[in-house]
């Protein structure tokens, strides 16, 4: 393992750690001295199925390099699963210092064709899963007066994308959840931040490539490897980042971004109060020049990755 022991003595859970960003994060955490709970049910990209192989292979790789890790196969979608994941950390390593909420699935479909199951399954893994594991860890973090949450969001929610209403809703929900966790847990020395990753992974590999535009988008994403995301996640888990909380970061190859957060920037007022007619005649026309366009992530991040 690396001589740099930035996280020496820490125990960190990574959900969805069998592949992609989660795998890269688990490996880099271990390289920097952390003991890692490698959680992954080994499901397909849409969340179905189970396979212990991916998580166990990551554990084997960590141990072969001189680190310490344990595999866990509980699902984040249930309250009991979240409790069991945290219990695995405490039972195996005696403590818990951080959670990287990375588990995810995709059910991409245009909104008017999206089924209830398409929506519920994505919300369950991303948003409810982040809650379940974080809530289980929160009790320990409160008692010990320290802890770190790193939560994966997405520009599909922060900005927008076609065919991902379920995913965007889940990822924006994670932003609100992470901010609330940061606010509620700050008094106990606990931090919570979000990362919006741009990286080639198995889930991104399921994005359609039916058009030339889609093929070009995927080709650009393939340049952005998961280890670039892992670097920031590892940094946020260190004590040197203990004053960083409530933030939304983005990583795009060698670029790291700090995202703005919604604040009012235009206002209208009247002493008489508003009516539908005056809103339509005065307020909306006054605001129109500052309306946000219906942009997608690719419209905002239009340049090639550095």
PDB file of C-alpha atoms in Angstrom, residues 4-289:
ATOM      1  CA  UNK A   4       0.875   8.068   2.541  1.00  0.00           C
ATOM      2  CA  UNK A   5      -1.426   7.191   5.441  1.00  0.00           C
ATOM      3  CA  UNK A   6      -3.818  10.119   5.190  1.00  0.00           C
ATOM      4  CA  UNK A   7      -6.632   7.961   6.590  1.00  0.00           C
ATOM      5  CA  UNK A   8      -4.651   5.721   8.912  1.00  0.00           C
ATOM      6  CA  UNK A   9      -6.910   4.132  11.523  1.00  0.00           C
ATOM      7  CA  UNK A  10     -10.175   5.186   9.900  1.00  0.00           C
ATOM      8  CA  UNK A  11     -12.954   2.782   8.964  1.00  0.00           C
ATOM      9  CA  UNK A  12     -15.061   3.767   5.964  1.00  0.00           C
ATOM     10  CA  UNK A  13     -18.057   2.185   4.268  1.00  0.00           C
ATOM     11  CA  UNK A  14     -18.408   2.454   0.495  1.00  0.00           C
ATOM     12  CA  UNK A  15     -21.741   1.344  -0.950  1.00  0.00           C
ATOM     13  CA  UNK A  16     -21.882   0.110  -4.507  1.00  0.00           C
ATOM     14  CA  UNK A  17     -18.156  -0.587  -4.195  1.00  0.00           C
ATOM     15  CA  UNK A  18     -17.914  -3.634  -6.431  1.00  0.00           C
ATOM     16  CA  UNK A  19     -17.426  -1.710  -9.647  1.00  0.00           C
ATOM     17  CA  UNK A  20     -16.801   1.707 -11.153  1.00  0.00           C
ATOM     18  CA  UNK A  21     -16.549   4.755  -8.900  1.00  0.00           C
ATOM     19  CA  UNK A  22     -17.256   2.746  -5.753  1.00  0.00           C
ATOM     20  CA  UNK A  23     -14.504   0.259  -6.519  1.00  0.00           C
ATOM     21  CA  UNK A  24     -11.979   3.009  -7.295  1.00  0.00           C
ATOM     22  CA  UNK A  25     -12.931   4.808  -4.081  1.00  0.00           C
ATOM     23  CA  UNK A  26     -12.609   1.692  -1.935  1.00  0.00           C
ATOM     24  CA  UNK A  27      -9.176   0.923  -3.386  1.00  0.00           C
ATOM     25  CA  UNK A  28      -7.902   4.474  -2.904  1.00  0.00           C
ATOM     26  CA  UNK A  29      -9.256   4.658   0.643  1.00  0.00           C
ATOM     27  CA  UNK A  30      -7.338   1.501   1.463  1.00  0.00           C
ATOM     28  CA  UNK A  31      -4.190   2.832  -0.225  1.00  0.00           C
ATOM     29  CA  UNK A  32      -4.405   5.787   2.137  1.00  0.00           C
ATOM     30  CA  UNK A  33      -4.667   3.672   5.265  1.00  0.00           C
ATOM     31  CA  UNK A  34      -8.410   3.234   5.771  1.00  0.00           C
ATOM     32  CA  UNK A  35     -10.081  -0.059   6.560  1.00  0.00           C
ATOM     33  CA  UNK A  36     -12.943  -0.452   4.132  1.00  0.00           C
ATOM     34  CA  UNK A  37     -16.363  -2.081   4.177  1.00  0.00           C
ATOM     35  CA  UNK A  38     -16.935  -2.966   0.530  1.00  0.00           C
ATOM     36  CA  UNK A  39     -20.715  -3.077   0.146  1.00  0.00           C
ATOM     37  CA  UNK A  40     -22.288  -4.305  -3.080  1.00  0.00           C
ATOM     38  CA  UNK A  41     -25.151  -6.667  -3.861  1.00  0.00           C
ATOM     39  CA  UNK A  42     -23.615  -7.365  -7.259  1.00  0.00           C
ATOM     40  CA  UNK A  43     -26.758  -6.460  -9.163  1.00  0.00           C
ATOM     41  CA  UNK A  44     -27.147  -5.506 -12.797  1.00  0.00           C
ATOM     42  CA  UNK A  45     -27.220  -1.874 -13.930  1.00  0.00           C
ATOM     43  CA  UNK A  46     -30.976  -1.682 -13.299  1.00  0.00           C
ATOM     44  CA  UNK A  47     -30.503  -3.018  -9.766  1.00  0.00           C
ATOM     45  CA  UNK A  48     -31.773  -6.550 -10.312  1.00  0.00           C
ATOM     46  CA  UNK A  49     -29.952  -9.733  -9.336  1.00  0.00           C
ATOM     47  CA  UNK A  50     -27.252 -10.581  -6.804  1.00  0.00           C
ATOM     48  CA  UNK A  51     -23.623 -11.627  -7.139  1.00  0.00           C
ATOM     49  CA  UNK A  52     -21.065 -11.673  -4.324  1.00  0.00           C
ATOM     50  CA  UNK A  53     -18.144 -11.742  -6.740  1.00  0.00           C
ATOM     51  CA  UNK A  54     -17.585  -7.995  -7.411  1.00  0.00           C
ATOM     52  CA  UNK A  55     -17.397  -6.968  -3.738  1.00  0.00           C
ATOM     53  CA  UNK A  56     -15.243  -9.929  -2.793  1.00  0.00           C
ATOM     54  CA  UNK A  57     -12.848  -9.270  -5.667  1.00  0.00           C
ATOM     55  CA  UNK A  58     -12.316  -5.701  -4.424  1.00  0.00           C
ATOM     56  CA  UNK A  59     -11.659  -6.987  -0.904  1.00  0.00           C
ATOM     57  CA  UNK A  60      -9.183  -9.515  -2.278  1.00  0.00           C
ATOM     58  CA  UNK A  61      -7.414  -6.782  -4.241  1.00  0.00           C
ATOM     59  CA  UNK A  62      -7.154  -4.551  -1.158  1.00  0.00           C
ATOM     60  CA  UNK A  63      -5.797  -7.376   0.987  1.00  0.00           C
ATOM     61  CA  UNK A  64      -3.327  -8.441  -1.697  1.00  0.00           C
ATOM     62  CA  UNK A  65      -1.911  -4.909  -1.610  1.00  0.00           C
ATOM     63  CA  UNK A  66      -1.514  -5.030   2.175  1.00  0.00           C
ATOM     64  CA  UNK A  67      -4.724  -3.290   3.213  1.00  0.00           C
ATOM     65  CA  UNK A  68      -7.714  -4.442   5.212  1.00  0.00           C
ATOM     66  CA  UNK A  69     -11.305  -4.743   4.038  1.00  0.00           C
ATOM     67  CA  UNK A  70     -14.441  -6.794   4.454  1.00  0.00           C
ATOM     68  CA  UNK A  71     -17.192  -7.524   1.954  1.00  0.00           C
ATOM     69  CA  UNK A  72     -20.842  -6.859   2.723  1.00  0.00           C
ATOM     70  CA  UNK A  73     -23.764  -7.900   0.524  1.00  0.00           C
ATOM     71  CA  UNK A  74     -26.732  -6.193   2.220  1.00  0.00           C
ATOM     72  CA  UNK A  75     -29.005  -4.021   0.106  1.00  0.00           C
ATOM     73  CA  UNK A  76     -29.143  -0.314   0.891  1.00  0.00           C
ATOM     74  CA  UNK A  77     -32.835  -0.147  -0.055  1.00  0.00           C
ATOM     75  CA  UNK A  78     -34.056  -1.419   3.324  1.00  0.00           C
ATOM     76  CA  UNK A  79     -33.726   0.018   6.816  1.00  0.00           C
ATOM     77  CA  UNK A  80     -32.385  -3.327   8.059  1.00  0.00           C
ATOM     78  CA  UNK A  81     -29.876  -3.409   5.223  1.00  0.00           C
ATOM     79  CA  UNK A  82     -28.500  -0.030   6.242  1.00  0.00           C
ATOM     80  CA  UNK A  83     -28.241  -1.159   9.850  1.00  0.00           C
ATOM     81  CA  UNK A  84     -26.452  -4.358   8.840  1.00  0.00           C
ATOM     82  CA  UNK A  85     -23.923  -2.510   6.679  1.00  0.00           C
ATOM     83  CA  UNK A  86     -22.964  -0.278   9.591  1.00  0.00           C
ATOM     84  CA  UNK A  87     -22.959  -3.262  11.963  1.00  0.00           C
ATOM     85  CA  UNK A  88     -20.486  -5.004   9.656  1.00  0.00           C
ATOM     86  CA  UNK A  89     -18.070  -2.089  10.069  1.00  0.00           C
ATOM     87  CA  UNK A  90     -18.324  -2.031  13.855  1.00  0.00           C
ATOM     88  CA  UNK A  91     -18.277  -5.813  14.290  1.00  0.00           C
ATOM     89  CA  UNK A  92     -15.253  -6.242  12.017  1.00  0.00           C
ATOM     90  CA  UNK A  93     -13.159  -3.168  12.760  1.00  0.00           C
ATOM     91  CA  UNK A  94     -14.560  -1.804  16.023  1.00  0.00           C
ATOM     92  CA  UNK A  95     -15.507   1.652  14.776  1.00  0.00           C
ATOM     93  CA  UNK A  96     -16.832   3.736  11.878  1.00  0.00           C
ATOM     94  CA  UNK A  97     -15.519   7.080  10.612  1.00  0.00           C
ATOM     95  CA  UNK A  98     -17.073   7.641   7.208  1.00  0.00           C
ATOM     96  CA  UNK A  99     -19.688   6.606   4.674  1.00  0.00           C
ATOM     97  CA  UNK A 100     -19.418   7.053   0.926  1.00  0.00           C
ATOM     98  CA  UNK A 101     -22.969   6.700  -0.414  1.00  0.00           C
ATOM     99  CA  UNK A 102     -22.343   5.535  -3.952  1.00  0.00           C
ATOM    100  CA  UNK A 103     -24.793   2.671  -4.596  1.00  0.00           C
ATOM    101  CA  UNK A 104     -26.959   3.297  -7.627  1.00  0.00           C
ATOM    102  CA  UNK A 105     -28.990   1.957 -10.510  1.00  0.00           C
ATOM    103  CA  UNK A 106     -30.485   3.317 -13.717  1.00  0.00           C
ATOM    104  CA  UNK A 107     -33.896   2.915 -15.343  1.00  0.00           C
ATOM    105  CA  UNK A 108     -33.638   5.546 -18.087  1.00  0.00           C
ATOM    106  CA  UNK A 109     -36.833   6.173 -20.029  1.00  0.00           C
ATOM    107  CA  UNK A 110     -38.633   9.240 -21.366  1.00  0.00           C
ATOM    108  CA  UNK A 111     -41.006  10.652 -18.750  1.00  0.00           C
ATOM    109  CA  UNK A 112     -44.337   9.878 -20.436  1.00  0.00           C
ATOM    110  CA  UNK A 113     -43.319   6.216 -20.732  1.00  0.00           C
ATOM    111  CA  UNK A 114     -41.835   5.849 -17.230  1.00  0.00           C
ATOM    112  CA  UNK A 115     -43.555   3.237 -15.064  1.00  0.00           C
ATOM    113  CA  UNK A 116     -44.120   3.428 -11.335  1.00  0.00           C
ATOM    114  CA  UNK A 117     -41.538   0.671 -10.871  1.00  0.00           C
ATOM    115  CA  UNK A 118     -39.007   2.591 -12.975  1.00  0.00           C
ATOM    116  CA  UNK A 119     -39.421   5.551 -10.639  1.00  0.00           C
ATOM    117  CA  UNK A 120     -39.655   3.705  -7.328  1.00  0.00           C
ATOM    118  CA  UNK A 121     -36.664   1.433  -7.934  1.00  0.00           C
ATOM    119  CA  UNK A 122     -34.304   4.333  -8.643  1.00  0.00           C
ATOM    120  CA  UNK A 123     -35.548   6.401  -5.711  1.00  0.00           C
ATOM    121  CA  UNK A 124     -35.198   3.345  -3.449  1.00  0.00           C
ATOM    122  CA  UNK A 125     -31.542   2.703  -4.257  1.00  0.00           C
ATOM    123  CA  UNK A 126     -30.191   6.248  -4.576  1.00  0.00           C
ATOM    124  CA  UNK A 127     -32.230   8.376  -2.178  1.00  0.00           C
ATOM    125  CA  UNK A 128     -33.663   5.888   0.327  1.00  0.00           C
ATOM    126  CA  UNK A 129     -30.401   3.946   0.239  1.00  0.00           C
ATOM    127  CA  UNK A 130     -28.423   7.056   1.128  1.00  0.00           C
ATOM    128  CA  UNK A 131     -30.826   7.707   3.990  1.00  0.00           C
ATOM    129  CA  UNK A 132     -30.781   4.135   5.309  1.00  0.00           C
ATOM    130  CA  UNK A 133     -27.016   3.808   5.572  1.00  0.00           C
ATOM    131  CA  UNK A 134     -26.446   7.387   6.731  1.00  0.00           C
ATOM    132  CA  UNK A 135     -29.125   7.161   9.403  1.00  0.00           C
ATOM    133  CA  UNK A 136     -27.582   3.951  10.735  1.00  0.00           C
ATOM    134  CA  UNK A 137     -24.173   5.625  10.871  1.00  0.00           C
ATOM    135  CA  UNK A 138     -25.497   8.860  12.388  1.00  0.00           C
ATOM    136  CA  UNK A 139     -26.026   7.337  15.832  1.00  0.00           C
ATOM    137  CA  UNK A 140     -22.378   6.270  15.991  1.00  0.00           C
ATOM    138  CA  UNK A 141     -21.112   9.589  14.620  1.00  0.00           C
ATOM    139  CA  UNK A 142     -23.142  11.518  17.193  1.00  0.00           C
ATOM    140  CA  UNK A 143     -21.806   9.459  20.071  1.00  0.00           C
ATOM    141  CA  UNK A 144     -18.162   9.737  19.027  1.00  0.00           C
ATOM    142  CA  UNK A 145     -18.360  13.393  17.968  1.00  0.00           C
ATOM    143  CA  UNK A 146     -17.018  12.883  14.462  1.00  0.00           C
ATOM    144  CA  UNK A 147     -17.825  11.357  11.094  1.00  0.00           C
ATOM    145  CA  UNK A 148     -18.015  12.036   7.376  1.00  0.00           C
ATOM    146  CA  UNK A 149     -20.686  11.500   4.738  1.00  0.00           C
ATOM    147  CA  UNK A 150     -19.792  11.711   1.046  1.00  0.00           C
ATOM    148  CA  UNK A 151     -22.895  11.469  -1.130  1.00  0.00           C
ATOM    149  CA  UNK A 152     -22.997  11.017  -4.894  1.00  0.00           C
ATOM    150  CA  UNK A 153     -25.341  13.360  -6.744  1.00  0.00           C
ATOM    151  CA  UNK A 154     -25.453  14.098 -10.487  1.00  0.00           C
ATOM    152  CA  UNK A 155     -25.657  16.958 -12.947  1.00  0.00           C
ATOM    153  CA  UNK A 156     -28.669  15.107 -14.361  1.00  0.00           C
ATOM    154  CA  UNK A 157     -30.465  16.557 -11.346  1.00  0.00           C
ATOM    155  CA  UNK A 158     -28.441  19.723 -10.751  1.00  0.00           C
ATOM    156  CA  UNK A 159     -28.774  20.776 -14.396  1.00  0.00           C
ATOM    157  CA  UNK A 160     -30.938  18.315 -16.318  1.00  0.00           C
ATOM    158  CA  UNK A 161     -30.974  15.522 -18.851  1.00  0.00           C
ATOM    159  CA  UNK A 162     -33.365  13.668 -21.131  1.00  0.00           C
ATOM    160  CA  UNK A 163     -34.981  10.431 -20.021  1.00  0.00           C
ATOM    161  CA  UNK A 164     -33.815  10.542 -16.405  1.00  0.00           C
ATOM    162  CA  UNK A 165     -36.695  11.991 -14.375  1.00  0.00           C
ATOM    163  CA  UNK A 166     -36.376   9.216 -11.782  1.00  0.00           C
ATOM    164  CA  UNK A 167     -32.600   9.523 -11.525  1.00  0.00           C
ATOM    165  CA  UNK A 168     -32.677  13.336 -11.468  1.00  0.00           C
ATOM    166  CA  UNK A 169     -35.313  13.361  -8.729  1.00  0.00           C
ATOM    167  CA  UNK A 170     -33.277  10.921  -6.637  1.00  0.00           C
ATOM    168  CA  UNK A 171     -30.041  12.823  -7.102  1.00  0.00           C
ATOM    169  CA  UNK A 172     -31.598  16.195  -6.245  1.00  0.00           C
ATOM    170  CA  UNK A 173     -33.177  14.550  -3.230  1.00  0.00           C
ATOM    171  CA  UNK A 174     -29.697  13.503  -2.148  1.00  0.00           C
ATOM    172  CA  UNK A 175     -28.571  17.141  -2.360  1.00  0.00           C
ATOM    173  CA  UNK A 176     -31.316  18.184   0.044  1.00  0.00           C
ATOM    174  CA  UNK A 177     -30.689  15.209   2.295  1.00  0.00           C
ATOM    175  CA  UNK A 178     -26.947  15.878   2.410  1.00  0.00           C
ATOM    176  CA  UNK A 179     -27.496  19.530   3.308  1.00  0.00           C
ATOM    177  CA  UNK A 180     -29.919  18.588   6.081  1.00  0.00           C
ATOM    178  CA  UNK A 181     -27.458  16.020   7.416  1.00  0.00           C
ATOM    179  CA  UNK A 182     -24.741  18.683   7.409  1.00  0.00           C
ATOM    180  CA  UNK A 183     -26.964  21.111   9.320  1.00  0.00           C
ATOM    181  CA  UNK A 184     -28.282  18.602  11.861  1.00  0.00           C
ATOM    182  CA  UNK A 185     -24.957  16.898  12.528  1.00  0.00           C
ATOM    183  CA  UNK A 186     -22.611  19.904  12.533  1.00  0.00           C
ATOM    184  CA  UNK A 187     -22.847  20.265  16.312  1.00  0.00           C
ATOM    185  CA  UNK A 188     -21.413  16.750  16.617  1.00  0.00           C
ATOM    186  CA  UNK A 189     -18.429  17.392  14.367  1.00  0.00           C
ATOM    187  CA  UNK A 190     -19.948  15.508  11.425  1.00  0.00           C
ATOM    188  CA  UNK A 191     -19.576  16.648   7.815  1.00  0.00           C
ATOM    189  CA  UNK A 192     -21.716  15.892   4.774  1.00  0.00           C
ATOM    190  CA  UNK A 193     -20.927  16.819   1.183  1.00  0.00           C
ATOM    191  CA  UNK A 194     -21.998  15.860  -2.322  1.00  0.00           C
ATOM    192  CA  UNK A 195     -19.997  14.956  -5.406  1.00  0.00           C
ATOM    193  CA  UNK A 196     -21.436  15.111  -8.916  1.00  0.00           C
ATOM    194  CA  UNK A 197     -19.181  12.719 -10.831  1.00  0.00           C
ATOM    195  CA  UNK A 198     -18.359  12.691 -14.508  1.00  0.00           C
ATOM    196  CA  UNK A 199     -16.842   9.251 -15.059  1.00  0.00           C
ATOM    197  CA  UNK A 200     -17.106   6.209 -17.275  1.00  0.00           C
ATOM    198  CA  UNK A 201     -18.730   3.396 -15.341  1.00  0.00           C
ATOM    199  CA  UNK A 202     -20.984   0.415 -15.842  1.00  0.00           C
ATOM    200  CA  UNK A 203     -24.077   2.553 -15.247  1.00  0.00           C
ATOM    201  CA  UNK A 204     -22.972   5.193 -17.727  1.00  0.00           C
ATOM    202  CA  UNK A 205     -22.290   2.341 -20.128  1.00  0.00           C
ATOM    203  CA  UNK A 206     -26.040   1.732 -20.244  1.00  0.00           C
ATOM    204  CA  UNK A 207     -26.703   5.190 -21.745  1.00  0.00           C
ATOM    205  CA  UNK A 208     -28.185   4.783 -25.241  1.00  0.00           C
ATOM    206  CA  UNK A 209     -25.861   5.397 -28.193  1.00  0.00           C
ATOM    207  CA  UNK A 210     -28.471   5.388 -30.924  1.00  0.00           C
ATOM    208  CA  UNK A 211     -27.590   8.801 -32.343  1.00  0.00           C
ATOM    209  CA  UNK A 212     -24.301  10.414 -33.315  1.00  0.00           C
ATOM    210  CA  UNK A 213     -24.803  12.982 -30.547  1.00  0.00           C
ATOM    211  CA  UNK A 214     -25.208  10.221 -27.962  1.00  0.00           C
ATOM    212  CA  UNK A 215     -22.144   8.380 -29.281  1.00  0.00           C
ATOM    213  CA  UNK A 216     -20.051  11.571 -29.055  1.00  0.00           C
ATOM    214  CA  UNK A 217     -21.239  12.188 -25.491  1.00  0.00           C
ATOM    215  CA  UNK A 218     -20.316   8.673 -24.379  1.00  0.00           C
ATOM    216  CA  UNK A 219     -16.922   8.888 -26.106  1.00  0.00           C
ATOM    217  CA  UNK A 220     -16.096  11.983 -24.052  1.00  0.00           C
ATOM    218  CA  UNK A 221     -17.240  10.361 -20.827  1.00  0.00           C
ATOM    219  CA  UNK A 222     -15.012   7.340 -21.491  1.00  0.00           C
ATOM    220  CA  UNK A 223     -11.971   9.594 -21.045  1.00  0.00           C
ATOM    221  CA  UNK A 224     -12.991  10.303 -17.451  1.00  0.00           C
ATOM    222  CA  UNK A 225     -11.930   7.411 -15.241  1.00  0.00           C
ATOM    223  CA  UNK A 226     -13.440   6.607 -11.805  1.00  0.00           C
ATOM    224  CA  UNK A 227     -10.163   7.209  -9.956  1.00  0.00           C
ATOM    225  CA  UNK A 228     -10.545  10.942 -10.619  1.00  0.00           C
ATOM    226  CA  UNK A 229     -13.742  10.880  -8.529  1.00  0.00           C
ATOM    227  CA  UNK A 230     -12.129   8.712  -5.870  1.00  0.00           C
ATOM    228  CA  UNK A 231      -9.429  11.310  -5.262  1.00  0.00           C
ATOM    229  CA  UNK A 232     -11.949  13.908  -4.103  1.00  0.00           C
ATOM    230  CA  UNK A 233     -13.965  11.383  -2.079  1.00  0.00           C
ATOM    231  CA  UNK A 234     -10.825  10.291  -0.234  1.00  0.00           C
ATOM    232  CA  UNK A 235      -9.862  13.912   0.399  1.00  0.00           C
ATOM    233  CA  UNK A 236     -13.256  14.694   1.935  1.00  0.00           C
ATOM    234  CA  UNK A 237     -12.888  11.706   4.296  1.00  0.00           C
ATOM    235  CA  UNK A 238      -9.676  13.075   5.799  1.00  0.00           C
ATOM    236  CA  UNK A 239      -9.366  15.153   8.965  1.00  0.00           C
ATOM    237  CA  UNK A 240      -7.842  17.921   6.879  1.00  0.00           C
ATOM    238  CA  UNK A 241     -11.307  18.451   5.348  1.00  0.00           C
ATOM    239  CA  UNK A 242     -13.159  18.537   8.678  1.00  0.00           C
ATOM    240  CA  UNK A 243     -14.260  22.142   8.095  1.00  0.00           C
ATOM    241  CA  UNK A 244     -15.748  21.360   4.664  1.00  0.00           C
ATOM    242  CA  UNK A 245     -19.452  20.571   4.895  1.00  0.00           C
ATOM    243  CA  UNK A 246     -22.738  21.257   3.126  1.00  0.00           C
ATOM    244  CA  UNK A 247     -21.035  21.662  -0.254  1.00  0.00           C
ATOM    245  CA  UNK A 248     -21.685  20.291  -3.743  1.00  0.00           C
ATOM    246  CA  UNK A 249     -18.608  19.429  -5.768  1.00  0.00           C
ATOM    247  CA  UNK A 250     -18.171  18.140  -9.281  1.00  0.00           C
ATOM    248  CA  UNK A 251     -15.313  16.187 -10.823  1.00  0.00           C
ATOM    249  CA  UNK A 252     -14.769  16.041 -14.575  1.00  0.00           C
ATOM    250  CA  UNK A 253     -11.503  14.324 -15.431  1.00  0.00           C
ATOM    251  CA  UNK A 254      -8.857  16.754 -14.101  1.00  0.00           C
ATOM    252  CA  UNK A 255     -11.370  19.511 -13.277  1.00  0.00           C
ATOM    253  CA  UNK A 256     -12.925  19.966  -9.832  1.00  0.00           C
ATOM    254  CA  UNK A 257     -15.943  22.257  -9.519  1.00  0.00           C
ATOM    255  CA  UNK A 258     -17.768  23.891  -6.636  1.00  0.00           C
ATOM    256  CA  UNK A 259     -21.441  24.238  -7.545  1.00  0.00           C
ATOM    257  CA  UNK A 260     -23.625  27.175  -6.598  1.00  0.00           C
ATOM    258  CA  UNK A 261     -26.658  26.537  -4.422  1.00  0.00           C
ATOM    259  CA  UNK A 262     -30.112  28.058  -5.011  1.00  0.00           C
ATOM    260  CA  UNK A 263     -30.567  31.551  -3.601  1.00  0.00           C
ATOM    261  CA  UNK A 264     -33.074  34.217  -4.714  1.00  0.00           C
ATOM    262  CA  UNK A 265     -31.575  36.777  -7.079  1.00  0.00           C
ATOM    263  CA  UNK A 266     -34.653  38.628  -8.385  1.00  0.00           C
ATOM    264  CA  UNK A 267     -37.690  39.832  -6.479  1.00  0.00           C
ATOM    265  CA  UNK A 268     -40.932  41.709  -7.030  1.00  0.00           C
ATOM    266  CA  UNK A 269     -43.129  43.296  -4.403  1.00  0.00           C
ATOM    267  CA  UNK A 270     -46.214  45.441  -4.139  1.00  0.00           C
ATOM    268  CA  UNK A 271     -48.002  47.028  -1.196  1.00  0.00           C
ATOM    269  CA  UNK A 272     -51.389  46.022  -2.643  1.00  0.00           C
ATOM    270  CA  UNK A 273     -50.625  42.310  -2.852  1.00  0.00           C
ATOM    271  CA  UNK A 274     -50.582  40.266  -6.032  1.00  0.00           C
ATOM    272  CA  UNK A 275     -53.407  38.966  -8.175  1.00  0.00           C
ATOM    273  CA  UNK A 276     -53.117  36.438 -11.021  1.00  0.00           C
ATOM    274  CA  UNK A 277     -53.497  39.298 -13.493  1.00  0.00           C
ATOM    275  CA  UNK A 278     -50.744  41.453 -11.977  1.00  0.00           C
ATOM    276  CA  UNK A 279     -48.428  38.448 -11.681  1.00  0.00           C
ATOM    277  CA  UNK A 280     -48.956  37.711 -15.371  1.00  0.00           C
ATOM    278  CA  UNK A 281     -48.727  41.354 -16.424  1.00  0.00           C
ATOM    279  CA  UNK A 282     -45.846  42.493 -14.227  1.00  0.00           C
ATOM    280  CA  UNK A 283     -43.927  39.781 -12.389  1.00  0.00           C
ATOM    281  CA  UNK A 284     -43.335  37.169 -15.059  1.00  0.00           C
ATOM    282  CA  UNK A 285     -42.380  39.676 -17.772  1.00  0.00           C
ATOM    283  CA  UNK A 286     -39.960  41.364 -15.366  1.00  0.00           C
ATOM    284  CA  UNK A 287     -38.330  38.022 -14.549  1.00  0.00           C
ATOM    285  CA  UNK A 288     -38.319  36.599 -18.064  1.00  0.00           C
ATOM    286  CA  UNK A 289     -34.883  37.845 -19.072  1.00  0.00           C
TER     287      UNK A 289
END
